[in-house]
PDB file of C-alpha atoms and ligand atoms in Angstrom:
ATOM      1  CA  MET A   8       0.000   0.000   0.000  1.00 79.00           C
ATOM      2  CA  ALA A   9       1.144   3.525  -0.723  1.00 93.00           C
ATOM      3  CA  LEU A  10       1.604   6.476   1.593  1.00 96.00           C
ATOM      4  CA  GLU A  11      -1.431   8.703   1.057  1.00 98.00           C
ATOM      5  CA  ARG A  12      -2.917  11.943   2.349  1.00 98.00           C
ATOM      6  CA  THR A  13      -6.616  12.534   2.903  1.00 98.00           C
ATOM      7  CA  LEU A  14      -8.757  15.430   4.086  1.00 98.00           C
ATOM      8  CA  SER A  15     -10.765  14.984   7.279  1.00 99.00           C
ATOM      9  CA  ILE A  16     -13.256  17.413   8.815  1.00 99.00           C
ATOM     10  CA  ILE A  17     -14.676  17.105  12.322  1.00 99.00           C
ATOM     11  CA  LYS A  18     -18.121  18.627  11.718  1.00 98.00           C
ATOM     12  CA  PRO A  19     -19.880  21.208  13.961  1.00 98.00           C
ATOM     13  CA  ASP A  20     -21.874  18.573  15.896  1.00 98.00           C
ATOM     14  CA  ALA A  21     -18.750  16.687  17.019  1.00 98.00           C
ATOM     15  CA  VAL A  22     -16.847  19.908  17.802  1.00 98.00           C
ATOM     16  CA  ALA A  23     -19.819  20.971  19.975  1.00 98.00           C
ATOM     17  CA  LYS A  24     -19.740  17.566  21.737  1.00 98.00           C
ATOM     18  CA  ASN A  25     -16.102  18.197  22.703  1.00 98.00           C
ATOM     19  CA  VAL A  26     -14.791  14.982  21.130  1.00 98.00           C
ATOM     20  CA  ILE A  27     -12.010  16.402  18.923  1.00 98.00           C
ATOM     21  CA  GLY A  28      -9.391  14.646  21.058  1.00 98.00           C
ATOM     22  CA  GLU A  29     -11.230  11.314  21.074  1.00 98.00           C
ATOM     23  CA  ILE A  30     -11.483  11.400  17.285  1.00 98.00           C
ATOM     24  CA  TYR A  31      -7.794  12.370  16.890  1.00 98.00           C
ATOM     25  CA  THR A  32      -6.892   9.411  19.149  1.00 98.00           C
ATOM     26  CA  ARG A  33      -8.697   7.072  16.753  1.00 98.00           C
ATOM     27  CA  PHE A  34      -6.702   8.447  13.819  1.00 98.00           C
ATOM     28  CA  GLU A  35      -3.428   8.022  15.717  1.00 98.00           C
ATOM     29  CA  LYS A  36      -4.224   4.503  16.970  1.00 98.00           C
ATOM     30  CA  ALA A  37      -4.968   3.497  13.357  1.00 98.00           C
ATOM     31  CA  GLY A  38      -1.538   4.753  12.250  1.00 98.00           C
ATOM     32  CA  LEU A  39      -2.707   8.000  10.645  1.00 98.00           C
ATOM     33  CA  LYS A  40      -0.625  11.106  11.357  1.00 98.00           C
ATOM     34  CA  VAL A  41      -2.057  14.630  11.536  1.00 98.00           C
ATOM     35  CA  VAL A  42       0.174  16.595   9.127  1.00 98.00           C
ATOM     36  CA  ALA A  43      -1.923  19.804   9.021  1.00 98.00           C
ATOM     37  CA  SER A  44      -4.840  21.104  11.076  1.00 98.00           C
ATOM     38  CA  LYS A  45      -6.911  24.187  11.770  1.00 98.00           C
ATOM     39  CA  MET A  46     -10.201  25.139  13.386  1.00 98.00           C
ATOM     40  CA  LYS A  47     -12.368  27.284  11.159  1.00 98.00           C
ATOM     41  CA  GLN A  48     -15.829  28.816  10.897  1.00 98.00           C
ATOM     42  CA  LEU A  49     -16.661  28.129   7.257  1.00 98.00           C
ATOM     43  CA  SER A  50     -18.420  30.820   5.262  1.00 98.00           C
ATOM     44  CA  LYS A  51     -21.444  29.825   3.210  1.00 98.00           C
ATOM     45  CA  GLN A  52     -19.372  30.278   0.065  1.00 98.00           C
ATOM     46  CA  GLU A  53     -16.574  28.026   1.359  1.00 98.00           C
ATOM     47  CA  ALA A  54     -19.019  25.268   2.345  1.00 98.00           C
ATOM     48  CA  GLU A  55     -20.861  25.489  -0.993  1.00 98.00           C
ATOM     49  CA  GLY A  56     -17.568  25.287  -2.876  1.00 98.00           C
ATOM     50  CA  PHE A  57     -16.340  22.356  -0.844  1.00 98.00           C
ATOM     51  CA  TYR A  58     -19.505  20.312  -1.431  1.00 97.00           C
ATOM     52  CA  ALA A  59     -20.017  21.577  -5.019  1.00 96.00           C
ATOM     53  CA  VAL A  60     -20.343  17.981  -6.335  1.00 95.00           C
ATOM     54  CA  HIS A  61     -23.589  17.722  -4.339  1.00 97.00           C
ATOM     55  CA  ARG A  62     -25.020  21.038  -5.626  1.00 97.00           C
ATOM     56  CA  GLU A  63     -27.967  19.385  -7.431  1.00 97.00           C
ATOM     57  CA  ARG A  64     -28.829  16.982  -4.587  1.00 97.00           C
ATOM     58  CA  PRO A  65     -31.973  17.607  -2.493  1.00 97.00           C
ATOM     59  CA  PHE A  66     -29.939  17.684   0.742  1.00 97.00           C
ATOM     60  CA  PHE A  67     -27.427  20.314  -0.503  1.00 98.00           C
ATOM     61  CA  ASN A  68     -28.879  23.351   1.304  1.00 97.00           C
ATOM     62  CA  ALA A  69     -29.316  21.464   4.577  1.00 97.00           C
ATOM     63  CA  LEU A  70     -25.753  20.171   4.287  1.00 98.00           C
ATOM     64  CA  VAL A  71     -24.326  23.663   3.744  1.00 98.00           C
ATOM     65  CA  GLU A  72     -26.399  25.186   6.573  1.00 98.00           C
ATOM     66  CA  PHE A  73     -25.233  22.423   8.917  1.00 98.00           C
ATOM     67  CA  MET A  74     -21.561  22.819   7.939  1.00 98.00           C
ATOM     68  CA  ILE A  75     -21.678  26.546   8.786  1.00 98.00           C
ATOM     69  CA  SER A  76     -23.658  26.101  12.030  1.00 98.00           C
ATOM     70  CA  GLY A  77     -20.446  26.241  14.091  1.00 98.00           C
ATOM     71  CA  PRO A  78     -16.678  25.877  13.780  1.00 98.00           C
ATOM     72  CA  VAL A  79     -15.185  22.757  12.232  1.00 99.00           C
ATOM     73  CA  MET A  80     -11.796  21.127  12.777  1.00 99.00           C
ATOM     74  CA  ILE A  81     -10.048  20.458   9.470  1.00 99.00           C
ATOM     75  CA  GLN A  82      -7.046  18.134   9.194  1.00 98.00           C
ATOM     76  CA  VAL A  83      -4.855  16.348   6.696  1.00 98.00           C
ATOM     77  CA  LEU A  84      -4.155  12.733   7.642  1.00 98.00           C
ATOM     78  CA  GLU A  85      -1.144  10.864   6.287  1.00 98.00           C
ATOM     79  CA  GLY A  86      -0.492   7.135   6.302  1.00 98.00           C
ATOM     80  CA  GLU A  87      -0.515   3.878   4.360  1.00 98.00           C
ATOM     81  CA  GLY A  88      -3.816   3.739   2.471  1.00 98.00           C
ATOM     82  CA  ALA A  89      -4.998   6.817   4.377  1.00 98.00           C
ATOM     83  CA  VAL A  90      -8.092   7.483   2.211  1.00 98.00           C
ATOM     84  CA  LEU A  91      -9.740   4.103   2.769  1.00 98.00           C
ATOM     85  CA  LYS A  92      -8.424   3.762   6.317  1.00 98.00           C
ATOM     86  CA  ASN A  93     -10.106   7.034   7.297  1.00 98.00           C
ATOM     87  CA  ARG A  94     -13.372   6.011   5.582  1.00 98.00           C
ATOM     88  CA  ASP A  95     -13.283   2.722   7.547  1.00 98.00           C
ATOM     89  CA  LEU A  96     -12.749   4.597  10.827  1.00 98.00           C
ATOM     90  CA  MET A  97     -15.658   6.962   9.962  1.00 98.00           C
ATOM     91  CA  GLY A  98     -18.284   4.313   9.211  1.00 98.00           C
ATOM     92  CA  ALA A  99     -21.353   4.626   6.964  1.00 98.00           C
ATOM     93  CA  THR A 100     -22.844   8.053   6.094  1.00 98.00           C
ATOM     94  CA  ASN A 101     -26.016   7.277   8.071  1.00 98.00           C
ATOM     95  CA  PRO A 102     -25.026   6.462  11.668  1.00 98.00           C
ATOM     96  CA  LYS A 103     -27.898   3.949  11.787  1.00 98.00           C
ATOM     97  CA  ASP A 104     -25.936   1.891   9.242  1.00 98.00           C
ATOM     98  CA  ALA A 105     -22.465   2.547  10.719  1.00 98.00           C
ATOM     99  CA  ALA A 106     -20.596  -0.465  12.096  1.00 98.00           C
ATOM    100  CA  PRO A 107     -20.115  -0.586  15.884  1.00 98.00           C
ATOM    101  CA  GLY A 108     -16.936   1.127  17.014  1.00 97.00           C
ATOM    102  CA  THR A 109     -16.798   3.546  14.090  1.00 98.00           C
ATOM    103  CA  ILE A 110     -16.705   7.318  14.658  1.00 98.00           C
ATOM    104  CA  ARG A 111     -20.186   7.835  13.235  1.00 98.00           C
ATOM    105  CA  ALA A 112     -21.670   4.936  15.253  1.00 98.00           C
ATOM    106  CA  ASP A 113     -20.242   6.418  18.440  1.00 98.00           C
ATOM    107  CA  PHE A 114     -20.602  10.198  17.904  1.00 98.00           C
ATOM    108  CA  ALA A 115     -23.090  10.943  15.083  1.00 98.00           C
ATOM    109  CA  ASP A 116     -26.739  11.795  15.732  1.00 95.00           C
ATOM    110  CA  SER A 117     -28.226  11.618  12.224  1.00 97.00           C
ATOM    111  CA  ILE A 118     -27.380  11.443   8.528  1.00 97.00           C
ATOM    112  CA  ASP A 119     -27.133  15.268   8.569  1.00 96.00           C
ATOM    113  CA  ALA A 120     -25.199  15.670  11.828  1.00 97.00           C
ATOM    114  CA  ASN A 121     -22.796  12.820  11.175  1.00 98.00           C
ATOM    115  CA  ALA A 122     -19.648  13.965  12.993  1.00 98.00           C
ATOM    116  CA  VAL A 123     -16.986  13.699  10.292  1.00 98.00           C
ATOM    117  CA  HIS A 124     -16.156  14.158   6.633  1.00 98.00           C
ATOM    118  CA  GLY A 125     -13.497  12.172   4.808  1.00 98.00           C
ATOM    119  CA  SER A 126     -12.294  12.300   1.205  1.00 98.00           C
ATOM    120  CA  ASP A 127     -13.789   9.418  -0.789  1.00 98.00           C
ATOM    121  CA  SER A 128     -10.953   8.876  -3.308  1.00 98.00           C
ATOM    122  CA  LEU A 129      -7.261   9.672  -3.690  1.00 98.00           C
ATOM    123  CA  GLU A 130      -8.124  12.069  -6.519  1.00 98.00           C
ATOM    124  CA  ASN A 131     -10.672  13.968  -4.409  1.00 97.00           C
ATOM    125  CA  ALA A 132      -8.302  13.926  -1.431  1.00 98.00           C
ATOM    126  CA  ALA A 133      -5.726  15.952  -3.382  1.00 98.00           C
ATOM    127  CA  ILE A 134      -8.393  18.466  -4.454  1.00 98.00           C
ATOM    128  CA  GLU A 135      -9.848  18.769  -0.937  1.00 98.00           C
ATOM    129  CA  VAL A 136      -6.460  19.123   0.800  1.00 98.00           C
ATOM    130  CA  ALA A 137      -5.562  21.934  -1.620  1.00 98.00           C
ATOM    131  CA  TYR A 138      -8.970  23.564  -1.013  1.00 98.00           C
ATOM    132  CA  PHE A 139      -8.074  24.248   2.625  1.00 98.00           C
ATOM    133  CA  PHE A 140      -4.275  24.113   2.911  1.00 98.00           C
ATOM    134  CA  PRO A 141      -1.473  25.681   0.881  1.00 98.00           C
ATOM    135  CA  ALA A 142       1.268  23.083   0.307  1.00 96.00           C
ATOM    136  CA  THR A 143       3.574  24.933   2.717  1.00 95.00           C
ATOM    137  CA  ASP A 144       1.102  24.320   5.589  1.00 97.00           C
ATOM    138  CA  VAL A 145       1.216  20.516   5.242  1.00 96.00           C
ATOM    139  CA  TYR A 146       4.118  18.921   7.124  1.00 96.00           C
ATOM    140  CA  ALA A 147       5.627  15.641   5.926  1.00 87.00           C
ATOM    141  CA  ARG A 148       6.309  13.432   8.980  1.00 81.00           C
TER     142      ARG A 148
HETATM  143  P1  LIG B 207     -18.907  13.275   3.680  1.00 51.39           P
HETATM  144  O1  LIG B 207     -18.742  13.703   2.229  1.00 51.39           O
HETATM  145  O2  LIG B 207     -19.421  14.379   4.555  1.00 51.39           O
HETATM  146  O3  LIG B 207     -17.656  12.627   4.206  1.00 51.39           O
HETATM  147  O4  LIG B 207     -20.021  12.122   3.756  1.00 51.39           O
HETATM  148  P2  LIG B 207     -20.155  10.851   2.839  1.00 51.39           P
HETATM  149  O5  LIG B 207     -19.056  10.798   1.813  1.00 51.39           O
HETATM  150  O6  LIG B 207     -20.283   9.665   3.738  1.00 51.39           O
HETATM  151  O7  LIG B 207     -21.553  11.119   2.134  1.00 51.39           O
HETATM  152  P3  LIG B 207     -21.867  11.961   0.797  1.00 51.39           P
HETATM  153  O8  LIG B 207     -22.695  11.079  -0.080  1.00 51.39           O
HETATM  154  O9  LIG B 207     -20.613  12.553   0.236  1.00 51.39           O
HETATM  155  O10 LIG B 207     -22.813  13.114   1.355  1.00 51.39           O
HETATM  156  C1  LIG B 207     -22.275  14.269   1.963  1.00 51.39           C
HETATM  157  C2  LIG B 207     -23.091  14.586   3.210  1.00 51.39           C
HETATM  158  O11 LIG B 207     -24.412  14.951   2.822  1.00 51.39           O
HETATM  159  C3  LIG B 207     -25.349  14.476   3.771  1.00 51.39           C
HETATM  160  N1  LIG B 207     -26.283  13.568   3.133  1.00 51.39           N
HETATM  161  N2  LIG B 207     -27.552  13.609   3.366  1.00 51.39           N
HETATM  162  N3  LIG B 207     -30.337  13.060   3.372  1.00 51.39           N
HETATM  163  C4  LIG B 207     -29.530  12.354   2.585  1.00 51.39           C
HETATM  164  O12 LIG B 207     -29.928  11.465   1.870  1.00 51.39           O
HETATM  165  C5  LIG B 207     -28.113  12.650   2.630  1.00 51.39           C
HETATM  166  N4  LIG B 207     -27.196  12.031   1.918  1.00 51.39           N
HETATM  167  C6  LIG B 207     -26.028  12.624   2.242  1.00 51.39           C
HETATM  168  C7  LIG B 207     -24.584  13.712   4.830  1.00 51.39           C
HETATM  169  O13 LIG B 207     -24.424  14.561   5.952  1.00 51.39           O
HETATM  170  C8  LIG B 207     -23.263  13.418   4.171  1.00 51.39           C
HETATM  171  O14 LIG B 207     -22.227  13.322   5.127  1.00 51.39           O
HETATM  172 MG1  LIG B 208     -18.599  12.448   0.585  1.00 51.39          MG
END
């Protein structure tokens, strides 16, 4: 497996629940390193741009409103097979379908307030990392 980078966002619901540290611990225990991070209140424009692929979906407005409802914690995770590894740690989009022990099973309340975002492919990971971090703010470790 190759060394990869992926973009992770701890969404406003999980930030409000004060579980940033618990979620970071899961990344670290799985062998993923935090190589960039920042807390940010997204603007509507930033959230719309980030989720632009979903623009035509019925849930788009609700998704954007939720993502700007409070600050998020944004990080770049690095490790072997980081994209898929992070998606496995996250669990299914709807917490009702998320496997026990996954982040969404343990911390998400609903399909809308579902605790975390993770890039879904290596190609999208590169686009999403660049959306939030200039290359000089990502630290190889
Ligand atoms: P994310 O992009 O946030 O990591 O989530 P995901 O890949 O698991 O799911 P995706 O299909 O990319 O959808 C993005 C977010 O939109 C909300 N959603 N709502 N009501 C619905 O049917 C529905 N489907 C998706 C979720 O909050 C999801 O995380
Ligand atoms: Mg997605």
